Short mmCIF file of C-alpha atoms in Angstrom, two decimals:
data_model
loop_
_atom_site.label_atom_id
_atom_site.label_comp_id
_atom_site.label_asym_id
_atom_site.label_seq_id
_atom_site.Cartn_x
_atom_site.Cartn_y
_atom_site.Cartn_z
CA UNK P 1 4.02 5.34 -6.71
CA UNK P 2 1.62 2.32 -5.94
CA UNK P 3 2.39 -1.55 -5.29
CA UNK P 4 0.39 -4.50 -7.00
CA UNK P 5 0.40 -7.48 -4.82
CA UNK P 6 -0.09 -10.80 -5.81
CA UNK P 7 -3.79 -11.36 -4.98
CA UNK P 8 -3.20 -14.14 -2.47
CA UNK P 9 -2.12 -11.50 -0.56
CA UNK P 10 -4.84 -8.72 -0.33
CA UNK P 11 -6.56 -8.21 3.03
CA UNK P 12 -10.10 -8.60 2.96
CA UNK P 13 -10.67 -5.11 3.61
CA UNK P 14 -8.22 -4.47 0.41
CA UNK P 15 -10.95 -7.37 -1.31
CA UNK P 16 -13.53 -5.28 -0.61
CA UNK P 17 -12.68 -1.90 -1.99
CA UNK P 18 -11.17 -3.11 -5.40
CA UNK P 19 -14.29 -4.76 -5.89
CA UNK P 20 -16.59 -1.93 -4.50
CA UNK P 21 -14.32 0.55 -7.23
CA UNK P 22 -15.06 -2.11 -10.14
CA UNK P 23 -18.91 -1.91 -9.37
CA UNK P 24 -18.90 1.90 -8.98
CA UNK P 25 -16.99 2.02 -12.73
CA UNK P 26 -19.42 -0.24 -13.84
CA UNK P 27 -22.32 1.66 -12.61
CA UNK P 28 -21.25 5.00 -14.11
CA UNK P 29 -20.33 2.99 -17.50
CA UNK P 30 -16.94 3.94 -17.49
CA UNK P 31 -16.37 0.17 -17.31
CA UNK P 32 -18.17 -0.84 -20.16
CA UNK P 33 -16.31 2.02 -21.80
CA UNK P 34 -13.10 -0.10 -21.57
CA UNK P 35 -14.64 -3.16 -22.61
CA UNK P 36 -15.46 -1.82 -26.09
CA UNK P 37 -11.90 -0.56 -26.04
CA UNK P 38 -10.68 -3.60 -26.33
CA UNK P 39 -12.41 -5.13 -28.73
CA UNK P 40 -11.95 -2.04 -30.94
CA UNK P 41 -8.62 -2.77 -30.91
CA UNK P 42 -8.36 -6.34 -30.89
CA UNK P 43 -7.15 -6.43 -34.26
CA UNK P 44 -6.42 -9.70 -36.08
CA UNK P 45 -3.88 -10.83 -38.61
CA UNK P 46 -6.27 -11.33 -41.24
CA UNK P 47 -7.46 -7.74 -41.13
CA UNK P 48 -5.42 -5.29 -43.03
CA UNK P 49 -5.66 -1.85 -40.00
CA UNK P 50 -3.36 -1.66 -37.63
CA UNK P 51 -3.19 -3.64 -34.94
CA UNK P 52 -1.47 -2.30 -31.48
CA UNK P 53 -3.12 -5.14 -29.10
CA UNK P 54 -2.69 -8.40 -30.32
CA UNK P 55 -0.52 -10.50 -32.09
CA UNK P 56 1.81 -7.82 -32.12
CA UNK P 57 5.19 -7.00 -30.79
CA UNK P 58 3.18 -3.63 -28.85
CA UNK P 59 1.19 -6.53 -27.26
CA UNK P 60 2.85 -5.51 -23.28
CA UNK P 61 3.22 -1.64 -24.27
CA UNK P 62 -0.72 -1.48 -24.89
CA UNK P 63 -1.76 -3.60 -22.13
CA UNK P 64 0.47 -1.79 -19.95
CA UNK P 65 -1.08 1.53 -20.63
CA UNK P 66 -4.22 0.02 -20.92
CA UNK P 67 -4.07 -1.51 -17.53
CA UNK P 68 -2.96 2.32 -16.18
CA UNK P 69 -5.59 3.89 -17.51
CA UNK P 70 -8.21 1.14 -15.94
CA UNK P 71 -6.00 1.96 -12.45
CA UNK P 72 -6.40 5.38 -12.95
CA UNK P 73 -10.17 5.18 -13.03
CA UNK P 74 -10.41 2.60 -10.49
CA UNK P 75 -8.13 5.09 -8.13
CA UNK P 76 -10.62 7.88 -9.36
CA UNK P 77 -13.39 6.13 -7.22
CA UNK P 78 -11.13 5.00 -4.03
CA UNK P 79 -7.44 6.37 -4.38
CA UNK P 80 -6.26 3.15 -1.85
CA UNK P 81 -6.90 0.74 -5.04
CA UNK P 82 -4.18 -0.78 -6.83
CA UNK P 83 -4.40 -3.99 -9.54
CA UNK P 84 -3.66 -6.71 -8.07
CA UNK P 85 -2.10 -10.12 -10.41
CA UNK P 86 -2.87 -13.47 -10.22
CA UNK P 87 -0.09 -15.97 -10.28
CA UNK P 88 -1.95 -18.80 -12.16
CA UNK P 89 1.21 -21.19 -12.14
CA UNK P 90 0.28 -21.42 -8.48
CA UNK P 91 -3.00 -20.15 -7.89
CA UNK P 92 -4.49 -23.27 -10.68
CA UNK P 93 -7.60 -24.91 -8.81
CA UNK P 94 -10.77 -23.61 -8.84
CA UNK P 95 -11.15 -23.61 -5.79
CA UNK P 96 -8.29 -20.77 -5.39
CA UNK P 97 -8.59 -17.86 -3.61
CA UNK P 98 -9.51 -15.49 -6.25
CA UNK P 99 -12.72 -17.62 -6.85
CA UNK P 100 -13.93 -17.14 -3.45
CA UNK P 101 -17.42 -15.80 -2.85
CA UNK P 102 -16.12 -12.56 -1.27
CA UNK P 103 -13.66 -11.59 -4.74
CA UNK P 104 -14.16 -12.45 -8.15
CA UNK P 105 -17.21 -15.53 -7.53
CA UNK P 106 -16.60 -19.13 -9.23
CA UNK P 107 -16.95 -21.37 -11.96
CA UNK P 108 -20.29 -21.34 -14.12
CA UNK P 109 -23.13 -22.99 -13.48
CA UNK P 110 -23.36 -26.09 -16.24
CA UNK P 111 -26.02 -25.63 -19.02
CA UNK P 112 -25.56 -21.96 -19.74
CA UNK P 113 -22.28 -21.32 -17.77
CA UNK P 114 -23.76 -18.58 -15.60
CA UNK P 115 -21.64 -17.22 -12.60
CA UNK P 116 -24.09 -17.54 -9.77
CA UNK P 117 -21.20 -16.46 -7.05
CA UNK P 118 -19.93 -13.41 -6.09
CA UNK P 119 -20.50 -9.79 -6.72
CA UNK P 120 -20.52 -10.06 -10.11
CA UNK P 121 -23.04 -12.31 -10.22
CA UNK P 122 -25.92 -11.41 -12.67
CA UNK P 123 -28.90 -11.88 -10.18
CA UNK P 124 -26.79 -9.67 -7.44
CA UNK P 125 -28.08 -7.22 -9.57
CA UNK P 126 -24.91 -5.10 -10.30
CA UNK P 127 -22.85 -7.12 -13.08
CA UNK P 128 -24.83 -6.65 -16.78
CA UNK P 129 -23.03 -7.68 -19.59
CA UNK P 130 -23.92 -5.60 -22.76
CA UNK P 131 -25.51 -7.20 -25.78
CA UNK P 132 -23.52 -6.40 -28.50
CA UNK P 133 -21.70 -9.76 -28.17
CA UNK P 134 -23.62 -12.25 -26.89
CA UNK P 135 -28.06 -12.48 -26.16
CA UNK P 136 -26.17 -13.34 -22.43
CA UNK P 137 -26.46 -10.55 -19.83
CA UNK P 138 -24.72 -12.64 -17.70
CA UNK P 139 -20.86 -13.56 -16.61
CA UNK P 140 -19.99 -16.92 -17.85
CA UNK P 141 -17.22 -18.69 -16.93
CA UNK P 142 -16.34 -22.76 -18.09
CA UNK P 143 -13.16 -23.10 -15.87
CA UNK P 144 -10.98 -26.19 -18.10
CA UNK P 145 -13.36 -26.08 -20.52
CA UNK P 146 -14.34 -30.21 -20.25
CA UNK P 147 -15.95 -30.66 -23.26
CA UNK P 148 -12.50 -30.20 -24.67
CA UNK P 149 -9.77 -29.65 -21.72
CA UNK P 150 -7.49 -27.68 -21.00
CA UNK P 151 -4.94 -26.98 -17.96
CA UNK P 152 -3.39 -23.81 -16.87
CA UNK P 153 -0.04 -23.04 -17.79
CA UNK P 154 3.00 -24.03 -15.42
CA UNK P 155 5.86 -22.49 -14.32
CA UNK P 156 8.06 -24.71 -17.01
CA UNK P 157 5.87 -23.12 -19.87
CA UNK P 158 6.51 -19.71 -18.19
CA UNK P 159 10.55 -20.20 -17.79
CA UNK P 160 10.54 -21.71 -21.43
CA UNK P 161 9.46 -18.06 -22.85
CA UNK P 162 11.45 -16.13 -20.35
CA UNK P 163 14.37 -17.91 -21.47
CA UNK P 164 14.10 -16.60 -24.91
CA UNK P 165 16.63 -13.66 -25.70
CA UNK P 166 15.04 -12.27 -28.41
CA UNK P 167 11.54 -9.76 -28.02
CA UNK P 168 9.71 -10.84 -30.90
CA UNK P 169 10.83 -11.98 -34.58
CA UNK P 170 9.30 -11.47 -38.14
CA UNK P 171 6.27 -11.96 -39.12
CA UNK P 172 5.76 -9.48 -35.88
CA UNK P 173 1.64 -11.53 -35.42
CA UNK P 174 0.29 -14.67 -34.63
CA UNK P 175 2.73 -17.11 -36.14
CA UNK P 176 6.22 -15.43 -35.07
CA UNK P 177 7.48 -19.11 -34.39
CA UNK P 178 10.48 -17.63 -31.69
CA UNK P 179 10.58 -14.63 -29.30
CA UNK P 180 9.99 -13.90 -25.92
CA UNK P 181 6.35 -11.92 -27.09
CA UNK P 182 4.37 -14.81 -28.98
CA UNK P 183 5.78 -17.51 -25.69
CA UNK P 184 3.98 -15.43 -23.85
CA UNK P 185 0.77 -14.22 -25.79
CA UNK P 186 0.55 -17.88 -26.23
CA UNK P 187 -0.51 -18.38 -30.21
CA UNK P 188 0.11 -21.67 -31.44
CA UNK P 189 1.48 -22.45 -34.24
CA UNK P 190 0.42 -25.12 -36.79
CA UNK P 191 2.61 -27.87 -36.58
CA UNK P 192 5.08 -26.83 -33.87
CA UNK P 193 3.41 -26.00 -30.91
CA UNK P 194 -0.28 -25.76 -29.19
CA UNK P 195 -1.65 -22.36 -27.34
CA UNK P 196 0.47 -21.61 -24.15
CA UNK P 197 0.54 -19.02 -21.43
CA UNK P 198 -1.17 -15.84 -21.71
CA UNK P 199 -3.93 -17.64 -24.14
CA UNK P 200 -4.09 -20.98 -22.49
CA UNK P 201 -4.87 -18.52 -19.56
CA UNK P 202 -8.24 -17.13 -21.42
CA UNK P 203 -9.31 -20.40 -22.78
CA UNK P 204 -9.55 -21.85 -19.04
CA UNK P 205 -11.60 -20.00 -18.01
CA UNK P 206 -13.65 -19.37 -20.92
CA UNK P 207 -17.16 -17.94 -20.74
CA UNK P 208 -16.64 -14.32 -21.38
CA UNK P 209 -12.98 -14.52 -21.03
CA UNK P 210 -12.99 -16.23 -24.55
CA UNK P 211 -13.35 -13.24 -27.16
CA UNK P 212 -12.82 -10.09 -27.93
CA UNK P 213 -14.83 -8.76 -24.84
CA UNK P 214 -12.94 -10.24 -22.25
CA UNK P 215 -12.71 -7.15 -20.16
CA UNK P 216 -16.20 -8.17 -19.24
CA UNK P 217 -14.87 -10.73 -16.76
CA UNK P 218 -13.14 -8.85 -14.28
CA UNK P 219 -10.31 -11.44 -13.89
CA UNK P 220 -8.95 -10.14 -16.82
CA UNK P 221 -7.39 -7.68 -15.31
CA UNK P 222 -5.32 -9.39 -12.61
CA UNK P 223 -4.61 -12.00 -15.37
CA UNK P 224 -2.33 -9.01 -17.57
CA UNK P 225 -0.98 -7.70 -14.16
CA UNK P 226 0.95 -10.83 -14.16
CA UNK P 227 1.40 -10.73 -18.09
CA UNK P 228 2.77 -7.12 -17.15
CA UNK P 229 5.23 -8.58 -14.62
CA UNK P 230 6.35 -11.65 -16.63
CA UNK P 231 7.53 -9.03 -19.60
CA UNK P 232 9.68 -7.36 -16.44
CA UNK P 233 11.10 -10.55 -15.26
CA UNK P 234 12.18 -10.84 -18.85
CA UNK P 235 13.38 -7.54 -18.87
CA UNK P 236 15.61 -8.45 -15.81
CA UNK P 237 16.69 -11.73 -17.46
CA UNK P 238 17.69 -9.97 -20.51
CA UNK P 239 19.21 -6.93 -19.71
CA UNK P 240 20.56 -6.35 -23.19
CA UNK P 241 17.48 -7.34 -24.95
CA UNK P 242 15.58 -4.51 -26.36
CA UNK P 243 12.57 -4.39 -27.93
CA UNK P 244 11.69 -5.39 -31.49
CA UNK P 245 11.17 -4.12 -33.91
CA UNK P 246 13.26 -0.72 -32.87
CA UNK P 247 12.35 1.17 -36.52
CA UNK P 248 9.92 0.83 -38.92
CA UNK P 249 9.85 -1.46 -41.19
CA UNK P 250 10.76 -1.49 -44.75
CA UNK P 251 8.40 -0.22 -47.53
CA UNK P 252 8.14 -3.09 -49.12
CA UNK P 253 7.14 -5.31 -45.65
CA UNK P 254 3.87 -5.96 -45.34
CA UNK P 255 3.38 -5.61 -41.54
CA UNK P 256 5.18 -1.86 -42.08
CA UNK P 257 2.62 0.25 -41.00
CA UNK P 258 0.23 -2.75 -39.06
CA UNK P 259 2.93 -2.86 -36.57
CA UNK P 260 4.30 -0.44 -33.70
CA UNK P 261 7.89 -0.40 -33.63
CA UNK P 262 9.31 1.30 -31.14
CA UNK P 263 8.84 4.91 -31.39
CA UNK P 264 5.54 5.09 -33.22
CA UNK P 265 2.89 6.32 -30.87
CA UNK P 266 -0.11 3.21 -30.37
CA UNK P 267 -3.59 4.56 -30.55
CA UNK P 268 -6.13 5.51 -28.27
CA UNK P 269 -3.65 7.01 -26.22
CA UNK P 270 -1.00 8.33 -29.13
CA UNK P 271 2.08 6.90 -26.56
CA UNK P 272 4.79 4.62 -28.17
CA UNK P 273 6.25 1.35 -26.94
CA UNK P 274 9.45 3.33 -25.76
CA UNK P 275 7.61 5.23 -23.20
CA UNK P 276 6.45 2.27 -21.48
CA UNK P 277 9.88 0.28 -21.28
CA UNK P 278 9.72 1.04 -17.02
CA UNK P 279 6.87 1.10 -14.65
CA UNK P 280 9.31 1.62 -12.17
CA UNK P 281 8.57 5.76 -11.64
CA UNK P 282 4.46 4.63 -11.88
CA UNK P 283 4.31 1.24 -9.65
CA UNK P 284 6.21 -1.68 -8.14
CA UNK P 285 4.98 -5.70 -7.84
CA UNK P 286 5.09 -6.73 -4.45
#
């Protein structure tokens, strides 16, 4: 049993070693392994495979174990190391603590939005970003994006999705209008309501948080701790919710076998949404 701590809260000696464990995976490419992870299974609605990441209902199952595994290699390399989450309903300047030259480095530089701060700055030497999605080598970040802006989410756009009973609703992807999933995961929805939360959260900082291949911005991992713990506040909230869908779908659906309902195993790791309902035996949020 570990603790995640809000990152606010990290010593600088606890700094220190999550980021020394990040460059070590990245070194021995067992970090870029788990960028292409993701984008192999950052599956779209438009694509007819299935799709356990995104615009899903299995979007906090896979993330969960995804962020495990990612612990489990960091704790590989320095067993102290834990993921920490960042609260950005009150960590939302950019001149917050996780931006500071010692952790994660800031903003981009204008022009080509190169992170110049930090240790995973390109000309430290130790951060390269692989080619296959952008001619960049190089972190970019565009915090508010002000070409066309956009804030950080609040804690009202937060409580509004935790205050939905319901997991997720038909058509289980991008444009389920109500449930607590698509709140959170943030897609809008022509006509009713613009990007929120969880993708609001990628679009401000932009860069290489933008795609596919956000992995490759190490923020992205504190960013779905807090994901993680919003889905077990709602949990809390909602302790007769359950999640949805709980069987497959009929025959004649055409999300039937796109989707992961409940107890069908989500690949890479062939382990279903009901064995990730509780952290609880695995780690605690502190």
């Amino acid at each position: 049993m570990h603790s995640r701590k809000n990152q606010r809260d990290l010593t600088r000696t606890e700094k220190k070693r999550l980021v020394d464990a990040i460059l070590e995976l990245k070194r021995s490419g067992r970090y870029d392994d788990f960028v292409t992870l993701h984008r192999q299974y950052y599956v779209t609605d438009g694509e007819s495979r299935p799709r356990p990441a995104h615009m899903t209902p299995s979007f906090f199952p896979w993330h969960r174990q995804y962020l495990l595994e990612f612990e489990k290699a960091l704790q590989s390399v320095d067993p102290r190391v834990s993921v920490p989450y960042w609260d950005w309903t009150r960590d939302n300047k950019a001149k917050s603590s996780l931006w500071a030259e010692d952790f994660l480095g800031g903003n981009g530089r204008p022009g080509d939005r190169q992170v110049m701060t930090g240790p995973f700055a390109y000309r430290r030497g130790g951060w390269r970003i692989r080619a296959e999605v952008t001619d960049d080598h190089f972190l970019r970040r565009n915090f508010g994006r002000p070409s066309a802006p956009v804030t950080l989410p609040g804690a009202a756009e937060v409580d509004r999705a935790l205050g939905d009973p319901v997991y997720d609703t038909a058509p289980w992807n991008s444009v389920s209008a109500t449930g607590f999933r698509n709140r959170i995961e943030g897609w809008g929805i022509r006509g009713g309501r613009g990007i929120a939360n969880h993708n609001k959260v990628h679009r401000w900082i932009g860069g290489s948080m933008a795609g596919a291949a956000s992995p490759d911005d190490p923020v992205f991992w504190l960013h779905h701790a807090f994901i993680d713990l919003l889905w077990t506040r709602w949990q809390k909230a909602h302790p007769r919710a359950r999640y949805l869908p709980a069987r497959a779908l009929p025959a004649d659906d055409p999300q039937r076998d796109r989707i992961f309902p409940l107890d069908r195993p989500m690949p890479p790791w062939d382990v279903a949404p009901s064995q990730l309902m509780d952290h609880t035996r695995l780690y605690r949020y502190v």
